[in-house]
Coordinates of C-alpha atoms in Angstrom, one line a residue:
X1 CA 125.2 47.3 112.4
X2 CA 129.0 47.0 112.3
X3 CA 128.8 47.2 108.5
X4 CA 127.0 50.5 108.7
X5 CA 129.6 51.9 111.0
X6 CA 132.6 50.7 109.1
X7 CA 132.7 53.4 106.5
X8 CA 135.7 55.5 105.6
X9 CA 133.9 58.8 106.5
X10 CA 132.9 57.5 109.9
X11 CA 136.3 55.8 110.8
X12 CA 138.4 58.7 109.5
X13 CA 136.0 61.4 110.9
X14 CA 134.3 59.9 114.0
X15 CA 132.5 63.3 114.5
X16 CA 130.5 62.5 111.3
X17 CA 128.9 59.4 113.0
X18 CA 127.7 61.6 115.9
X19 CA 126.3 64.0 113.2
X20 CA 124.5 61.1 111.5
X21 CA 122.9 59.9 114.7
X22 CA 121.8 63.5 115.5
X23 CA 120.2 64.1 112.2
X24 CA 118.2 60.8 112.5
X25 CA 116.9 62.0 115.9
X26 CA 116.3 65.6 114.8
X27 CA 115.9 65.8 111.0
X28 CA 117.1 69.1 109.5
X29 CA 114.5 71.5 108.1
X30 CA 114.4 72.0 104.3
X31 CA 116.1 75.0 102.7
X32 CA 119.6 75.9 101.5
X33 CA 122.1 76.4 104.4
X34 CA 125.9 76.4 104.9
X35 CA 127.4 72.8 105.3
X36 CA 131.0 72.0 106.1
X37 CA 132.7 69.4 103.8
X38 CA 135.3 67.0 105.0
X39 CA 137.8 68.6 102.7
X40 CA 137.5 72.0 104.2
X41 CA 135.1 74.1 102.2
X42 CA 131.7 75.3 103.3
X43 CA 129.0 74.9 100.6
X44 CA 125.3 76.0 100.6
X45 CA 123.0 73.1 100.0
X46 CA 119.7 71.7 101.2
X47 CA 120.3 69.1 103.9
X48 CA 116.9 67.4 103.0
X49 CA 118.2 66.6 99.4
X50 CA 120.7 64.1 98.3
X51 CA 123.9 66.3 98.1
X52 CA 123.2 68.3 101.2
X53 CA 122.2 65.3 103.2
X54 CA 125.4 63.4 102.3
X55 CA 127.6 66.4 103.0
X56 CA 125.8 67.0 106.3
X57 CA 126.2 63.4 107.5
X58 CA 129.4 62.2 105.9
X59 CA 131.3 65.3 104.8
X60 CA 131.4 64.3 101.2
X61 CA 129.0 63.6 98.4
X62 CA 129.8 60.5 96.4
X63 CA 133.2 59.5 97.9
X64 CA 134.3 57.8 94.7
X65 CA 133.5 60.8 92.5
X66 CA 135.1 63.2 95.0
X67 CA 138.4 61.3 95.3
X68 CA 138.7 60.9 91.5
X69 CA 138.3 64.7 91.1
X70 CA 140.8 65.3 93.8
X71 CA 143.4 63.1 92.2
X72 CA 142.9 64.0 88.6
X73 CA 142.8 67.8 88.9
X74 CA 146.4 68.9 89.0
X75 CA 147.7 72.2 90.4
X76 CA 147.3 74.8 87.7
X77 CA 144.8 72.5 85.9
X78 CA 141.6 73.0 84.0
X79 CA 138.3 71.3 84.9
X80 CA 134.8 71.5 83.5
X81 CA 131.9 70.5 85.6
X82 CA 129.0 69.7 83.3
X83 CA 125.8 69.4 85.5
X84 CA 127.2 71.3 88.4
X85 CA 124.1 71.4 90.5
X86 CA 125.1 73.4 93.7
X87 CA 128.8 73.4 92.6
X88 CA 130.1 70.7 95.0
X89 CA 132.5 69.3 92.4
X90 CA 133.4 72.7 91.1
X91 CA 134.5 73.9 94.5
X92 CA 136.6 70.7 95.1
X93 CA 138.2 71.1 91.6
X94 CA 138.9 74.8 92.1
X95 CA 140.8 74.0 95.5
X96 CA 142.8 71.2 93.8
X97 CA 143.7 73.3 90.7
X98 CA 144.7 76.4 92.9
X99 CA 145.4 79.9 91.8
X100 CA 147.0 79.0 88.4
X101 CA 144.0 76.8 87.4
X102 CA 140.6 77.3 85.9
X103 CA 137.2 75.7 86.6
X104 CA 134.0 76.2 84.5
X105 CA 130.7 75.1 85.9
X106 CA 127.7 74.5 83.6
X107 CA 124.4 74.4 85.4
X108 CA 121.1 75.3 83.5
X109 CA 118.6 75.1 86.3
X110 CA 117.7 78.8 87.2
X111 CA 117.5 77.9 91.0
X112 CA 120.7 75.9 91.2
X113 CA 123.1 78.1 89.1
X114 CA 123.0 80.9 91.6
X115 CA 123.7 78.5 94.5
X116 CA 126.7 77.2 92.6
X117 CA 127.9 80.7 92.0
X118 CA 127.6 81.6 95.6
X119 CA 129.4 78.5 96.7
X120 CA 132.4 79.2 94.3
X121 CA 132.5 82.8 95.5
X122 CA 132.5 81.8 99.2
X123 CA 135.0 78.9 99.0
X124 CA 138.1 81.0 99.3
X125 CA 138.1 80.5 103.1
X126 CA 139.2 76.9 102.4
X127 CA 142.3 77.8 100.5
X128 CA 143.6 79.5 97.3
X129 CA 141.1 78.8 94.4
X130 CA 141.4 78.5 90.7
X131 CA 139.8 81.1 88.5
X132 CA 136.1 80.0 88.3
X133 CA 133.1 80.8 86.2
X134 CA 129.5 79.6 86.4
X135 CA 127.6 79.3 83.1
X136 CA 123.8 79.2 83.6
X137 CA 123.4 77.1 80.4
X138 CA 123.3 73.4 79.4
X139 CA 125.9 71.7 77.1
X140 CA 124.5 69.7 74.3
X141 CA 124.8 68.6 70.6
X142 CA 123.7 71.9 69.1
X143 CA 123.2 75.5 70.3
X144 CA 119.7 76.8 70.9
X145 CA 117.0 76.2 73.4
X146 CA 115.8 73.0 75.1
X147 CA 113.5 71.9 77.8
X148 CA 115.0 71.0 81.3
X149 CA 112.6 68.4 82.7
X150 CA 112.1 68.4 86.5
X151 CA 110.6 65.0 87.3
X152 CA 108.3 64.4 90.1
X153 CA 111.1 63.2 92.4
X154 CA 113.0 66.6 91.9
X155 CA 111.9 67.9 95.3
X156 CA 113.9 65.2 97.1
X157 CA 116.8 65.0 94.7
X158 CA 117.5 68.1 92.6
X159 CA 120.1 66.1 90.6
X160 CA 117.3 64.4 88.6
X161 CA 116.7 67.2 86.2
X162 CA 117.4 66.2 82.6
X163 CA 117.6 67.9 79.3
X164 CA 115.2 67.1 76.5
X165 CA 114.0 68.5 73.2
X166 CA 110.2 68.8 72.6
X167 CA 107.2 70.8 73.4
X168 CA 107.1 72.8 76.6
X169 CA 104.6 72.0 79.3
X170 CA 104.3 69.3 81.9
X171 CA 102.5 66.1 82.5
X172 CA 99.7 66.0 85.1
X173 CA 100.1 62.2 85.2
X174 CA 103.8 62.1 86.0
X175 CA 104.0 65.4 87.9
X176 CA 106.9 66.6 85.9
X177 CA 107.6 70.3 85.1
X178 CA 109.6 71.9 82.2
X179 CA 111.8 74.9 82.1
X180 CA 113.2 76.3 78.8
X181 CA 117.0 76.8 79.0
X182 CA 119.9 77.9 76.7
X183 CA 122.1 75.2 75.2
X184 CA 125.7 75.5 74.0
X185 CA 128.2 73.1 72.4
X186 CA 131.4 72.4 74.4
X187 CA 133.3 72.7 71.0
X188 CA 132.1 76.2 70.6
X189 CA 133.0 77.1 74.1
X190 CA 136.6 75.7 73.8
X191 CA 137.1 77.1 70.3
X192 CA 136.2 80.5 71.5
X193 CA 139.3 80.3 73.8
X194 CA 141.7 79.4 70.9
X195 CA 144.3 76.7 70.9
X196 CA 145.0 76.9 74.6
X197 CA 141.5 75.6 75.5
X198 CA 142.6 72.2 76.8
X199 CA 140.9 70.4 79.7
X200 CA 142.4 68.1 82.3
X201 CA 139.1 66.8 83.7
X202 CA 135.6 66.9 82.2
X203 CA 133.0 65.7 84.8
X204 CA 129.6 64.9 83.3
X205 CA 126.5 64.3 85.3
X206 CA 123.5 65.2 83.1
X207 CA 121.0 62.4 83.7
X208 CA 121.0 60.7 80.4
X209 CA 122.1 63.6 78.2
X210 CA 125.7 62.5 78.1
X211 CA 125.8 61.3 74.5
X212 CA 124.4 64.6 73.1
X213 CA 126.9 66.5 75.2
X214 CA 129.7 64.4 73.8
X215 CA 128.6 64.7 70.2
X216 CA 128.7 68.6 70.8
X217 CA 132.3 68.0 72.0
X218 CA 133.4 65.8 69.1
X219 CA 136.2 68.1 67.8
X220 CA 137.8 68.5 71.2
X221 CA 137.6 64.8 72.0
X222 CA 139.2 63.8 68.6
X223 CA 141.9 66.5 69.0
X224 CA 142.9 65.3 72.4
X225 CA 142.0 68.5 74.1
X226 CA 140.3 66.6 76.8
X227 CA 142.5 64.4 78.9
X228 CA 140.0 62.6 81.3
X229 CA 136.2 62.3 81.3
X230 CA 134.5 61.3 84.6
X231 CA 130.9 60.3 83.9
X232 CA 127.9 58.5 85.3
X233 CA 126.2 56.0 83.0
X234 CA 123.4 53.6 83.9
X235 CA 123.5 51.9 80.4
X236 CA 127.1 50.8 80.3
X237 CA 126.3 47.2 80.9
X238 CA 122.9 46.9 79.3
X239 CA 122.4 44.5 76.5
X240 CA 122.1 47.2 74.0
X241 CA 125.4 48.9 75.2
X242 CA 126.0 52.5 75.9
X243 CA 126.4 55.2 73.3
X244 CA 128.4 57.2 75.7
X245 CA 131.2 54.5 75.9
X246 CA 131.0 54.0 72.2
X247 CA 131.6 57.6 71.4
X248 CA 134.6 57.9 73.9
X249 CA 136.2 54.7 72.6
X250 CA 135.9 55.8 69.1
X251 CA 137.6 59.1 70.1
X252 CA 140.6 57.1 71.4
X253 CA 139.8 56.9 75.1
X254 CA 140.5 54.0 77.4
X255 CA 137.7 53.3 79.8
X256 CA 137.7 52.1 83.3
X257 CA 135.0 51.2 85.8
X258 CA 135.2 52.9 89.3
X259 CA 134.2 51.8 92.7
X260 CA 135.6 51.8 96.2
X261 CA 136.8 49.6 99.1
X262 CA 137.3 50.7 102.7
X263 CA 140.9 51.5 101.9
X264 CA 140.5 53.5 98.7
X265 CA 139.4 53.5 95.0
X266 CA 138.8 50.4 93.1
X267 CA 139.7 50.9 89.4
X268 CA 139.4 48.1 86.8
X269 CA 138.9 48.0 83.0
X270 CA 135.4 48.5 81.8
X271 CA 135.0 44.9 81.0
X272 CA 135.1 44.1 84.7
X273 CA 131.6 45.4 85.0
X274 CA 130.0 47.8 87.5
X275 CA 132.1 48.3 90.5
X276 CA 129.8 50.8 92.4
X277 CA 127.4 49.3 94.9
X278 CA 123.6 49.5 94.1
X279 CA 123.3 52.4 96.5
X280 CA 126.0 54.5 94.7
X281 CA 126.1 56.2 91.3
X282 CA 127.8 54.1 88.6
X283 CA 130.9 56.2 87.8
X284 CA 133.3 55.5 85.0
X285 CA 136.5 57.1 83.7
X286 CA 137.5 57.6 80.1
X287 CA 141.1 58.7 79.7
X288 CA 143.7 59.5 77.0
X289 CA 146.6 58.7 79.5
X290 CA 145.6 55.4 81.3
X291 CA 149.1 55.0 82.7
X292 CA 149.1 58.4 84.5
X293 CA 145.4 57.9 85.6
X294 CA 146.1 54.5 87.2
X295 CA 149.2 55.9 88.9
X296 CA 147.2 58.7 90.4
X297 CA 144.1 56.6 91.4
X298 CA 145.4 53.3 92.7
X299 CA 147.4 54.3 95.7
X300 CA 145.3 53.6 98.9
X301 CA 143.8 56.3 101.1
X302 CA 141.2 59.0 100.9
X303 CA 142.6 62.4 100.3
X304 CA 139.2 64.1 100.5
X305 CA 138.9 62.8 104.1
X306 CA 142.3 64.2 105.1
X307 CA 142.2 67.0 107.6
X308 CA 144.9 68.9 105.6
X309 CA 143.5 69.1 102.1
X310 CA 144.6 69.1 99.3
X311 CA 147.5 66.9 100.5
X312 CA 148.4 64.9 97.4
X313 CA 150.8 64.8 94.6
X314 CA 149.8 66.2 91.2
X315 CA 148.6 63.8 88.6
X316 CA 151.4 63.3 86.2
X317 CA 151.3 65.1 82.9
X318 CA 148.8 67.5 81.6
X319 CA 146.2 67.8 78.9
X320 CA 147.5 68.3 75.4
X321 CA 147.8 72.0 74.6
X322 CA 148.8 73.0 78.2
X323 CA 152.2 71.2 78.6

């Protein structure tokens, strides 16, 4: 019982524990509704699904992910949120980057992209925002069309949608559905901006489509136009290895495993293995500037749980092309 209570979000924000008890007694009804984050913004999300449930009860979604985004998105910086869902990370990055920054959110699901856009439009009450744009498309290896697969568990966790090529349709046996969506290459998106299209932080959560996305960003990765890549990968420590980590290492990135303790982030070289608990997403960081990344991530504390957010020094340095 003590272990359940001894969480950063409950100790730093005791009112969240009361909210957790209340939702256990009176579960919320399904449907998108405004939810207040610990870091000050109000976002629209469904409290019966993973992101909304976590924000409702703890004030954050994936504390490790949130803290890394807060620490590696500098004032005036540029962030790309690939697999934006309802825009939780996009709003957080937009607050961190501030008026001189830019955030691009990519979310192909036709129901989620409008929610992300609504959240980014409505987040100004939390503070000055970066320039933001929601792109209702997927990022992949080649431009065109592809199927977005909605598995049977999508109703409980709308972050499970994944991109796949192949015939449209569904499977009566698995209960999955498919939606045809537009696909773009990140290289094409950045090249359209010219030489100034550099990125401080690329966050990727695309349910197994990470490698095709990175192959579609090969030019930008090789040219050093992307400084940090924050990604989720379930295959990093499999016997067969991960194509995602191979692509990033070949592009010159240094990789770290991410986890947390009660007091702050836990960051170790990739060889240390998975640091996230079994109940948390396996997050990893690839960086072209490991010294600056470690300097930003290793100090103790939880900035996204501070009542005055964003209260943090900027990560040192900037992406090449923006210095």
